[in-house]
PDB file of C-alpha atoms in Angstrom:
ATOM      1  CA  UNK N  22      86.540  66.162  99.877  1.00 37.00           C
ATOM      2  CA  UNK N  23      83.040  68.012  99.657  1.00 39.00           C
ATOM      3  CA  UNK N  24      82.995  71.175  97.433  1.00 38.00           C
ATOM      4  CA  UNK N  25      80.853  74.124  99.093  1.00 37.00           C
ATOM      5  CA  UNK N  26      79.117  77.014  96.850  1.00 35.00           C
ATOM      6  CA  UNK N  27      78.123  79.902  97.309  1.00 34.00           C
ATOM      7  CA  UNK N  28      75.322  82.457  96.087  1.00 34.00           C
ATOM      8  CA  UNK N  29      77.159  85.739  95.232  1.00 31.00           C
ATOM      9  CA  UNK N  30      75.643  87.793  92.838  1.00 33.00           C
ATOM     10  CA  UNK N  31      73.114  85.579  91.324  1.00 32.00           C
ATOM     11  CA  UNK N  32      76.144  82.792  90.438  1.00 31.00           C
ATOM     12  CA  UNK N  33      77.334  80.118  92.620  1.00 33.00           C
ATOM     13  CA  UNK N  34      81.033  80.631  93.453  1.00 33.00           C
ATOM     14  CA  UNK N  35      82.777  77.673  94.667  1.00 35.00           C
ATOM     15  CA  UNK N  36      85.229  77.364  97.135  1.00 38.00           C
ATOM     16  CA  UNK N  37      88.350  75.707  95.889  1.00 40.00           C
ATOM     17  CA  UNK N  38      90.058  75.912  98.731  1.00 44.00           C
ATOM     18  CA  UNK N  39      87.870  73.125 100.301  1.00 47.00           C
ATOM     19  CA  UNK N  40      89.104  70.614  97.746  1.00 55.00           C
ATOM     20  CA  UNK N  41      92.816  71.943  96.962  1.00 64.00           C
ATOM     21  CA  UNK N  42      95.002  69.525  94.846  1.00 76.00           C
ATOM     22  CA  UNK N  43      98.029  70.900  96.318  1.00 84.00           C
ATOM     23  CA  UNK N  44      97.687  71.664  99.897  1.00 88.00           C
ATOM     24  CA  UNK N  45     101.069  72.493 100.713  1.00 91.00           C
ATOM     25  CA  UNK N  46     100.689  75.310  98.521  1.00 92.00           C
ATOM     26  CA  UNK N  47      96.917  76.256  99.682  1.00 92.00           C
ATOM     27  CA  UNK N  48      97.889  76.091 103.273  1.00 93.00           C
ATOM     28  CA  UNK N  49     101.815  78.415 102.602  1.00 94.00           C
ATOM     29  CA  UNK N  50      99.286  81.006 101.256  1.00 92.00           C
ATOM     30  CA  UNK N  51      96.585  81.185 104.123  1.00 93.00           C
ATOM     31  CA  UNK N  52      99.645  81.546 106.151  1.00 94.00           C
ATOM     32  CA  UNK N  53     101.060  84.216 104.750  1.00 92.00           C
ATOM     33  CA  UNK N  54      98.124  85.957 104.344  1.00 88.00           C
ATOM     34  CA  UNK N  55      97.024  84.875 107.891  1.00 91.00           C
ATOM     35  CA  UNK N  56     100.516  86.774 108.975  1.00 90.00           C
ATOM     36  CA  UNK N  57      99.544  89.692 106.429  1.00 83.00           C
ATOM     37  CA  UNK N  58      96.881  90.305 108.343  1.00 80.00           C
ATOM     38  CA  UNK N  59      98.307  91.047 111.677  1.00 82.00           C
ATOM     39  CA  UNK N  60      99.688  93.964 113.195  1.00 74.00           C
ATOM     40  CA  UNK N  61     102.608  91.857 115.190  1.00 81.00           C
ATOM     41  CA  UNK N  62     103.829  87.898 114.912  1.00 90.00           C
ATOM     42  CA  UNK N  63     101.854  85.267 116.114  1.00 92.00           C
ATOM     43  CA  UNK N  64     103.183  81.371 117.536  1.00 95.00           C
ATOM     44  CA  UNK N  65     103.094  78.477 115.371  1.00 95.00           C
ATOM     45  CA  UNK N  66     100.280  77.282 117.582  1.00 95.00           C
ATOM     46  CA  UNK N  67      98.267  80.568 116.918  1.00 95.00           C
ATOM     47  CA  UNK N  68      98.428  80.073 113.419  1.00 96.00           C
ATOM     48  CA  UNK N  69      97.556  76.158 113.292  1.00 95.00           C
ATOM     49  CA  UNK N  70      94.498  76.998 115.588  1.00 94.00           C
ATOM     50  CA  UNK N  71      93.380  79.638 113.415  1.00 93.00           C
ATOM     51  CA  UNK N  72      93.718  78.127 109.785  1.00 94.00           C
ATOM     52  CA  UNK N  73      92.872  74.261 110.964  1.00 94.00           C
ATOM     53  CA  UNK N  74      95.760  73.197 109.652  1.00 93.00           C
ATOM     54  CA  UNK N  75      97.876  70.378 111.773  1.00 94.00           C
ATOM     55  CA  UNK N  76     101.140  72.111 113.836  1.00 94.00           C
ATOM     56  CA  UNK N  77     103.414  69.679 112.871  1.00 94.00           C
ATOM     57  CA  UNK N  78     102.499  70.862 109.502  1.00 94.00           C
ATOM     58  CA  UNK N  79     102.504  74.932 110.429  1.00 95.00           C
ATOM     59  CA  UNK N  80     106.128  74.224 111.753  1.00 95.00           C
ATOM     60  CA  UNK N  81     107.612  72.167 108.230  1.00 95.00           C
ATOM     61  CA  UNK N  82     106.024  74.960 106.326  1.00 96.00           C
ATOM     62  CA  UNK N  83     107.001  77.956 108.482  1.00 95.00           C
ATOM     63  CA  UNK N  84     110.705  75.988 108.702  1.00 94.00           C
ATOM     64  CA  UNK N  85     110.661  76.350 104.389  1.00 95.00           C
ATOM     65  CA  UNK N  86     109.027  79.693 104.637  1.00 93.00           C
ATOM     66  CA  UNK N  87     111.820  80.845 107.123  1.00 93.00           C
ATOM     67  CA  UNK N  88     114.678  79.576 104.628  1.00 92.00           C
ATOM     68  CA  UNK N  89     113.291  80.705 101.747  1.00 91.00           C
ATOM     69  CA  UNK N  90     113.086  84.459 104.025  1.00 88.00           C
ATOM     70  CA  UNK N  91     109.125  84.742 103.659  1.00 90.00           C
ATOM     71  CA  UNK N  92     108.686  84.471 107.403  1.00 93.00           C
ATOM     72  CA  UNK N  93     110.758  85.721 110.063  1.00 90.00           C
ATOM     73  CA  UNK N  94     111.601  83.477 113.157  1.00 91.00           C
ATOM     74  CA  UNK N  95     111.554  85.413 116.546  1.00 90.00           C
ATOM     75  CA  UNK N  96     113.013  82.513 118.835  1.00 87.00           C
ATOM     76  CA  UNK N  97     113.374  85.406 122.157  1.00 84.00           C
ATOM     77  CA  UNK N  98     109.219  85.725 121.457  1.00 87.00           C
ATOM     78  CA  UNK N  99     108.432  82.287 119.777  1.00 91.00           C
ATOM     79  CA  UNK N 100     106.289  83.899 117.099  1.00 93.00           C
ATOM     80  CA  UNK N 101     106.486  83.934 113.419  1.00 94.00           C
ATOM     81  CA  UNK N 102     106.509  87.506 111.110  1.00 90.00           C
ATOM     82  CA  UNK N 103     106.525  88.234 107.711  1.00 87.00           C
ATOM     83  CA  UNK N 104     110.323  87.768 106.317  1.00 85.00           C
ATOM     84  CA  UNK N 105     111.731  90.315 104.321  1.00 78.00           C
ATOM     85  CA  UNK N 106     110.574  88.329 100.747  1.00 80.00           C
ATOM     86  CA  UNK N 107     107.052  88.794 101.776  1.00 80.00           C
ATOM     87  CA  UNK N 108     107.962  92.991 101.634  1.00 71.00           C
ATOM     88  CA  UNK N 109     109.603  92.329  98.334  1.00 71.00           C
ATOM     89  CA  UNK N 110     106.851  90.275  97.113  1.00 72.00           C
ATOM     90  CA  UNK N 111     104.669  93.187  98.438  1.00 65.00           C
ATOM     91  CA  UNK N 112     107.000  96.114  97.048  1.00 60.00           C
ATOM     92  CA  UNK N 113     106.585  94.391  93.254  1.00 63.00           C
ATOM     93  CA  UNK N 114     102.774  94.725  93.267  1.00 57.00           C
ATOM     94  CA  UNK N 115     103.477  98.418  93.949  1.00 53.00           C
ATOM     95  CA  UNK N 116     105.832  98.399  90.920  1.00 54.00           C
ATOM     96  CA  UNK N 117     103.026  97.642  89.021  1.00 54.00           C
ATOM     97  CA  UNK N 118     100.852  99.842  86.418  1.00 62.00           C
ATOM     98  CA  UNK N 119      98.131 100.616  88.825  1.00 74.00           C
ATOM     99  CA  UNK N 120      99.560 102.041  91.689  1.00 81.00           C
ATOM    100  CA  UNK N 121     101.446 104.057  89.371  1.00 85.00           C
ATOM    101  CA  UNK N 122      98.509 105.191  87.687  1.00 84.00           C
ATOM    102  CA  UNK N 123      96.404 105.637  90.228  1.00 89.00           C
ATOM    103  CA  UNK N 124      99.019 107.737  92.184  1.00 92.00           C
ATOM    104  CA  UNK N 125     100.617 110.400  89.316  1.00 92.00           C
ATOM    105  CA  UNK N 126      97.156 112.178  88.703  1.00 94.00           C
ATOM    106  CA  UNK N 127      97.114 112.539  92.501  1.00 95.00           C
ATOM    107  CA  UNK N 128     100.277 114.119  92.844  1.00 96.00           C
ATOM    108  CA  UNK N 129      99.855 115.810  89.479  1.00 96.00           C
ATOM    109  CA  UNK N 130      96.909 118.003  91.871  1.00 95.00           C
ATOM    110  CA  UNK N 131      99.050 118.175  95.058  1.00 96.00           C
ATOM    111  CA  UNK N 132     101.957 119.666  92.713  1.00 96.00           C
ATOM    112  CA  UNK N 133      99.361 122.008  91.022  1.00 95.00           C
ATOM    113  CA  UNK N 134      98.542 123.729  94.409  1.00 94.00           C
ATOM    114  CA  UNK N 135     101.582 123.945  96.735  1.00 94.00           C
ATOM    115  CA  UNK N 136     104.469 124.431  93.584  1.00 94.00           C
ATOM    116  CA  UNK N 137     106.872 122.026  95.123  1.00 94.00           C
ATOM    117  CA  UNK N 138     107.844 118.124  93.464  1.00 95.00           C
ATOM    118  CA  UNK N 139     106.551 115.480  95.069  1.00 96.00           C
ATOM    119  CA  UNK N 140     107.106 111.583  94.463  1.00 95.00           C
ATOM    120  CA  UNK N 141     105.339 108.014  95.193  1.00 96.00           C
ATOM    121  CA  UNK N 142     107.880 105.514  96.699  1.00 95.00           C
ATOM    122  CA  UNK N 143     107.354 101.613  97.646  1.00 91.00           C
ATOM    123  CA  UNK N 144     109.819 100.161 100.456  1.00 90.00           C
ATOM    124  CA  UNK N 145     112.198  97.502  98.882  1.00 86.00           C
ATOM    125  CA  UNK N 146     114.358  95.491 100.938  1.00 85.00           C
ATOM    126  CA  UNK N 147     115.814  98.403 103.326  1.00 91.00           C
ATOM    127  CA  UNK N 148     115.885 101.021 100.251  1.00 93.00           C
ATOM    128  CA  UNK N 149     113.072 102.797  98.751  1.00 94.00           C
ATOM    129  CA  UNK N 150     112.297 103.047  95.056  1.00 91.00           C
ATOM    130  CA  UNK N 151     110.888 105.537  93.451  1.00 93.00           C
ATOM    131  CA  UNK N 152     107.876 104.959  91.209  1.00 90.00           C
ATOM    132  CA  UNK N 153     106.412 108.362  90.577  1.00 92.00           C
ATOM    133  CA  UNK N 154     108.041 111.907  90.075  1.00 91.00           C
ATOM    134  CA  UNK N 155     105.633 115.124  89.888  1.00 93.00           C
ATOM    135  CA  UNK N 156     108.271 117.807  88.907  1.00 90.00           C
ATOM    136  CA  UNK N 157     106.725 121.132  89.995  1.00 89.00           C
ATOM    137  CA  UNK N 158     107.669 124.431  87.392  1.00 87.00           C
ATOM    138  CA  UNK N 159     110.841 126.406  87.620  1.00 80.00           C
ATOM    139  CA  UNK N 160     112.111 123.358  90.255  1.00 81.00           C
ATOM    140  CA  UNK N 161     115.706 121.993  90.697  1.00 72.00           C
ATOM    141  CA  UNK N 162     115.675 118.757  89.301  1.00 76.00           C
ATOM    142  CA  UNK N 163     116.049 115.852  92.331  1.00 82.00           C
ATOM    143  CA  UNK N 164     117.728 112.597  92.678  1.00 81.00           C
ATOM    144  CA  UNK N 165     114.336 111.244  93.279  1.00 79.00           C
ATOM    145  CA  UNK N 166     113.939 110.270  89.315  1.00 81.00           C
ATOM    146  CA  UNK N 167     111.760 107.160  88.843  1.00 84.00           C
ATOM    147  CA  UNK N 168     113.940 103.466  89.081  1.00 83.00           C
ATOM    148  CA  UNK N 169     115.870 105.390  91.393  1.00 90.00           C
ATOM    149  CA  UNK N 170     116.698 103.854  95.484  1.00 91.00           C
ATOM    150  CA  UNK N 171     117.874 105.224  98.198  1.00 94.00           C
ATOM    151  CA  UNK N 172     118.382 103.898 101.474  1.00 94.00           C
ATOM    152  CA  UNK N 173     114.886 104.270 103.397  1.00 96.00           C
ATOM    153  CA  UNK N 174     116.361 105.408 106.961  1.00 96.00           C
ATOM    154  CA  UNK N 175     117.563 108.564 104.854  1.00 95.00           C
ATOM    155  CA  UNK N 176     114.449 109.691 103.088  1.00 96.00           C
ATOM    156  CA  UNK N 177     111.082 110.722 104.441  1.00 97.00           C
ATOM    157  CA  UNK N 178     109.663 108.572 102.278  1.00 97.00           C
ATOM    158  CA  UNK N 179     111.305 105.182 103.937  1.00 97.00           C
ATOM    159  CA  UNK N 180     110.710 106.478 107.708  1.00 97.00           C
ATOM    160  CA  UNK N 181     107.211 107.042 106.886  1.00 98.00           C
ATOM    161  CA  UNK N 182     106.761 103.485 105.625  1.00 97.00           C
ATOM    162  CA  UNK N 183     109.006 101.640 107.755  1.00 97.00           C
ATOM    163  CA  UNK N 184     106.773 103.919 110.816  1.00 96.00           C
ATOM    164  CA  UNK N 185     104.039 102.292 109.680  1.00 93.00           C
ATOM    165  CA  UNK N 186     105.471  98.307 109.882  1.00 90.00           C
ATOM    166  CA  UNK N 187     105.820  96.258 113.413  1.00 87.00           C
ATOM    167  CA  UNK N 188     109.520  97.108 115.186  1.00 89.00           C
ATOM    168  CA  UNK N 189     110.029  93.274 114.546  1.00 87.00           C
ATOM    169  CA  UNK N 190     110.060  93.395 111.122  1.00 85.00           C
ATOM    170  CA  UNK N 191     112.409  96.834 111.330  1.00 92.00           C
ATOM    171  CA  UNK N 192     114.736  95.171 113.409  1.00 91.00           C
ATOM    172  CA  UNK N 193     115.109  92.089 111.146  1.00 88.00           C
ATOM    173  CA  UNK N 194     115.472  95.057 107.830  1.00 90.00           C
ATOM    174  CA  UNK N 195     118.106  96.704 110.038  1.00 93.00           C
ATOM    175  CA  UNK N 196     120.273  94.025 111.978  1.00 91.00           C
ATOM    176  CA  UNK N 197     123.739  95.461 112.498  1.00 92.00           C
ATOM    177  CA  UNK N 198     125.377  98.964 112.029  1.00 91.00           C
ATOM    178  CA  UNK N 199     126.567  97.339 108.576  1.00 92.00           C
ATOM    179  CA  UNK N 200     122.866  98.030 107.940  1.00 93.00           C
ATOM    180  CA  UNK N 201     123.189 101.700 108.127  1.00 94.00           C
ATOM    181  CA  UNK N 202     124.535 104.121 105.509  1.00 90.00           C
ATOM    182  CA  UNK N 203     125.241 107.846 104.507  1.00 87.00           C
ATOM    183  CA  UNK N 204     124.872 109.850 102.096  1.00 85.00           C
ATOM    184  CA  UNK N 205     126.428 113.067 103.605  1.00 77.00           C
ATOM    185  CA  UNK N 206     127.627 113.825 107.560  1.00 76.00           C
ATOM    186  CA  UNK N 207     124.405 115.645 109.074  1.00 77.00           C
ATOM    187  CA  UNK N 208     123.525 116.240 112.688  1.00 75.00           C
ATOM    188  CA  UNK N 209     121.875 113.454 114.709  1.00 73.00           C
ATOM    189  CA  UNK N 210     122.866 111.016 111.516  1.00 83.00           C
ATOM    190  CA  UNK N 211     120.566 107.643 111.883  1.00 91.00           C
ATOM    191  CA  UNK N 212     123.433 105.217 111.748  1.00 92.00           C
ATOM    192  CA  UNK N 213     122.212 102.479 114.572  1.00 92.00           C
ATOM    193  CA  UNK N 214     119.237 101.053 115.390  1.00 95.00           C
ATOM    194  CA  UNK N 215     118.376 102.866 118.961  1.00 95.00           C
ATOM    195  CA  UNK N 216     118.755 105.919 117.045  1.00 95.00           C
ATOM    196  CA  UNK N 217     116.905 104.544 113.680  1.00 96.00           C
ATOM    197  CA  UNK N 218     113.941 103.295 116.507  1.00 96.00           C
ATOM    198  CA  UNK N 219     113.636 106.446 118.286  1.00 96.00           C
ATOM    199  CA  UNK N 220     112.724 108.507 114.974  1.00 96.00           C
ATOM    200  CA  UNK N 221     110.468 106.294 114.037  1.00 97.00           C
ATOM    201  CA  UNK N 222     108.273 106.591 117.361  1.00 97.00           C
ATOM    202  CA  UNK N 223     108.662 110.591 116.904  1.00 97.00           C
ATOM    203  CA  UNK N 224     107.336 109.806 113.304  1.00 97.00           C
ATOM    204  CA  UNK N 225     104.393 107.405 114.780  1.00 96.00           C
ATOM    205  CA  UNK N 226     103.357 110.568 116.910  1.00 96.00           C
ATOM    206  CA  UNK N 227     103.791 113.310 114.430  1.00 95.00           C
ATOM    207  CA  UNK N 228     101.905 111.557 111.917  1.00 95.00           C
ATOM    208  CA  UNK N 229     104.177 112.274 109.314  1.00 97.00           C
ATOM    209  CA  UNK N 230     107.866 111.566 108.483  1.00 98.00           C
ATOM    210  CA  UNK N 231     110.051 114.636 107.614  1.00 96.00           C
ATOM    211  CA  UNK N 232     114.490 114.533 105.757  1.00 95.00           C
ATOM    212  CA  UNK N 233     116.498 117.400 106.448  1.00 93.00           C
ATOM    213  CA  UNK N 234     119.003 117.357 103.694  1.00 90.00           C
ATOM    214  CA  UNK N 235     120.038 113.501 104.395  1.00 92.00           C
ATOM    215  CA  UNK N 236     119.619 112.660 100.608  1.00 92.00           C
ATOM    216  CA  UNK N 237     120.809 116.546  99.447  1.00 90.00           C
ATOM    217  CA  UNK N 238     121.652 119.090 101.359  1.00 91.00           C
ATOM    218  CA  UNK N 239     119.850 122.357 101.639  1.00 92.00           C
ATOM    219  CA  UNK N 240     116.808 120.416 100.432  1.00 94.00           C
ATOM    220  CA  UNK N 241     113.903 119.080 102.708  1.00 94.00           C
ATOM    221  CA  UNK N 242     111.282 116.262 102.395  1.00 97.00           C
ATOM    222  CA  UNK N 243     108.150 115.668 103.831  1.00 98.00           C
ATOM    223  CA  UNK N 244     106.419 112.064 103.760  1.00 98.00           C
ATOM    224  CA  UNK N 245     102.881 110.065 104.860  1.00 98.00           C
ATOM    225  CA  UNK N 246     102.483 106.154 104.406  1.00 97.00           C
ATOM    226  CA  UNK N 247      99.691 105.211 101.763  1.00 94.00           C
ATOM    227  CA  UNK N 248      98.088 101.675 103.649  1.00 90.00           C
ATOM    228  CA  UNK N 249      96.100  99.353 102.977  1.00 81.00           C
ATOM    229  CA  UNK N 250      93.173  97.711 103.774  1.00 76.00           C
ATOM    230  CA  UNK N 251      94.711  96.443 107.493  1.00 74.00           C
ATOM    231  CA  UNK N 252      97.008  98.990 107.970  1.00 80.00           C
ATOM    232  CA  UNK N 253     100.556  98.008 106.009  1.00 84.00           C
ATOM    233  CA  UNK N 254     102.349 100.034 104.644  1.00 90.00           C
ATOM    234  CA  UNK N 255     101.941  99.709 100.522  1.00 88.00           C
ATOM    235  CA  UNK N 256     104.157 103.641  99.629  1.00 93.00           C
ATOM    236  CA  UNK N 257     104.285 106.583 100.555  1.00 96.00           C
ATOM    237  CA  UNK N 258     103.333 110.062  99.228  1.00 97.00           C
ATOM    238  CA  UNK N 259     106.781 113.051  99.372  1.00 97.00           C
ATOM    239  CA  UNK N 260     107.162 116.703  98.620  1.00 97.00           C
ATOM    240  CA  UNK N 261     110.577 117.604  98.672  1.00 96.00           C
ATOM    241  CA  UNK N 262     111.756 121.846  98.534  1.00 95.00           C
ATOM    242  CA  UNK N 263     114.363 123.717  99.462  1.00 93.00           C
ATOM    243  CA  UNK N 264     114.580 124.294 103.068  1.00 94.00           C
ATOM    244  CA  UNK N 265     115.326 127.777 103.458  1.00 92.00           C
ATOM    245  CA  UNK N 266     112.108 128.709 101.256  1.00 90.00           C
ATOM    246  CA  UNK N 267     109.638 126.795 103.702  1.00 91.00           C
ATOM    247  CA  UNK N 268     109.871 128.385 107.663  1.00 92.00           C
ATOM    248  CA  UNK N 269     109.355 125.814 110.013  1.00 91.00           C
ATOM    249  CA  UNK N 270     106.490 126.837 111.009  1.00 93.00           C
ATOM    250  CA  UNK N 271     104.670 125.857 107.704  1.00 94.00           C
ATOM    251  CA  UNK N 272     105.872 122.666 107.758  1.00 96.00           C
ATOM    252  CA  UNK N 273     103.279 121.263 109.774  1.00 96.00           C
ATOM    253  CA  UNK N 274     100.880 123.012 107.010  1.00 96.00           C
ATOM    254  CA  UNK N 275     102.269 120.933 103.787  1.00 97.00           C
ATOM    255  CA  UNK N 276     102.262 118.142 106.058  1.00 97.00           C
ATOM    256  CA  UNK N 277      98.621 118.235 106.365  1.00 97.00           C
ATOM    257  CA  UNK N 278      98.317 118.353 102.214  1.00 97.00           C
ATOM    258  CA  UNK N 279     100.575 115.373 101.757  1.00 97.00           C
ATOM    259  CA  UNK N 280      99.011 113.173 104.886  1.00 97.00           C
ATOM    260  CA  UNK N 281      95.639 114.389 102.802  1.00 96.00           C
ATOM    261  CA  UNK N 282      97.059 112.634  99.259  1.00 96.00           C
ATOM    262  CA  UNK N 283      98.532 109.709 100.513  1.00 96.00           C
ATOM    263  CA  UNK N 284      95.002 109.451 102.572  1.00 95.00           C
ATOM    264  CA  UNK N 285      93.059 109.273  99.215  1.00 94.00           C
ATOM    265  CA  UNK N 286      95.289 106.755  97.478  1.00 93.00           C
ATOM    266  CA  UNK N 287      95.030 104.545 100.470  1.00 92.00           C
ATOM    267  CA  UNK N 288      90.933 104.624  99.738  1.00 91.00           C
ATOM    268  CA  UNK N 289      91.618 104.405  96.148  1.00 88.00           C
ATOM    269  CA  UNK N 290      93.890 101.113  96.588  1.00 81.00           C
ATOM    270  CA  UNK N 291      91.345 100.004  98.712  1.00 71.00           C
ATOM    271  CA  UNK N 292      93.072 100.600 101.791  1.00 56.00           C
ATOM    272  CA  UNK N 293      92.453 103.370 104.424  1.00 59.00           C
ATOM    273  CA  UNK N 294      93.829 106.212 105.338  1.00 69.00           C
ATOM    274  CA  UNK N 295      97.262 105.855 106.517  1.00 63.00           C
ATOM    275  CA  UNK N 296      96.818 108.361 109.518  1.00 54.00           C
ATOM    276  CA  UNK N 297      93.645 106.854 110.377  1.00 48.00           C
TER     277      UNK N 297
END
């Protein structure tokens, strides 16, 4: 098979993919990132037509990919998703140094200037896990810690994320009430989906996600979605106070300072804004 190059920078780059040893391989990744790309699912024939690759081949690797829980199968819709492995694999870059890095000096700022904690969270499988804690002076410590997860439909942090991902994929985190968990017995509890679905929409309007003493009580949250580059959701930016220090009416006001953080680190991932 012909190799092509390419002028980039004064070198010629070659394209490998042109003369793969192991196409199998080559062809699960454009798949995945084909999917990665999208804002929905796409049929098996969308995805052959746009890579070049043979269906009969799409559907054995989609089949492994669908075992294996990279790619979800939506047989109502005949289209193919990204599986809940493809949010883990996703999840563990944002485990890594550089989000981390990139994200504490960030809050460190945001901390400085409203005198409330805030954290950095990355969704993993239906929980969230907490990568970054800003602990603002003369604050109760939070359960929030770093290595710590908590179920996302609880926090702000995990409804702004899992706002910010298709309703397929939410659905196939959140299958059956066994899904569904508390932490405490609040008003207007998200224990089913219709419920789980309809805050998330309010959240999608609103711009921002918000807790009301779901994880602790007495203690608010308020939550944007960092993205990136095509609009998934890679963590979210929290500030979490006491609720009877903050009237209602400033909420909207802090939201605005957080939705302006996790903004920034969506540039600085090189993303975009995730209210954009």
């Amino acid at each position: 098979m012909p190799v092509t190059t390419a002028a980039v920078g004064g070198f010629a780059v070659r394209d490998q993919r042109l003369d793969s040893k192991v196409p199998a391989a080559e062809n699960t990744l454009r798949i995945l990132k084909l999917l990665a790309s999208r804002r929905g699912p796409m049929p098996a024939a969308s995805i052959a037509r746009a890579l070049g690759v043979p269906r009969s081949s799409v559907y054995d690797l989609l089949g492994v990919m669908e075992a294996n829980g990279f790619v979800l199968h939506l047989p109502e819709e005949q289209r193919y998703g990204l599986g809940i492995r493809a949010f883990e694999v996703s999840s563990a870059y944002s485990l890594q140094e550089p989000l981390s890095r990139l994200g504490r000096p960030m809050l460190a700022s945001l901390v400085d200037v409203i005198g409330e904690s805030a954290h950095l969270a990355v969704l993993h499988g239906r929980d969230v896990l907490y990568i970054v804690e800003e602990r603002a002076k003369n604050r109760p410590s939070l359960v929030t810690d770093v290595g710590v997860r908590l179920p996302s439909h609880l926090t702000a942090s995990g409804s702004a994320i899992l706002a910010a991902v298709p309703k397929s994929q939410v659905r196939a985190l959140y299958p059956n009430p066994a899904a569904f968990t508390a932490r405490h017995e609040v008003e207007g509890a998200i224990m089913k989906y219709s419920v789980l679905s309809s805050h998330l929409d309010q959240v999608r309007q609103r711009g921002y996600a918000t807790e009301h003493g779901e994880v602790t009580p007495g203690f608010g949250s308020i939550a944007a979605a960092v993205t990136d580059h095509v609009g998934w959701p890679t963590a979210a930016v929290a500030v979490t106070f006491l609720e009877d220090k903050l009237p209602p009416e400033q909420w909207p006001v802090l939201a605005a300072r957080v939705q302006k953080i996790a903004d920034e680190l969506s540039i600085r991932i090189h993303g975009r804004p995730g209210s954009g």
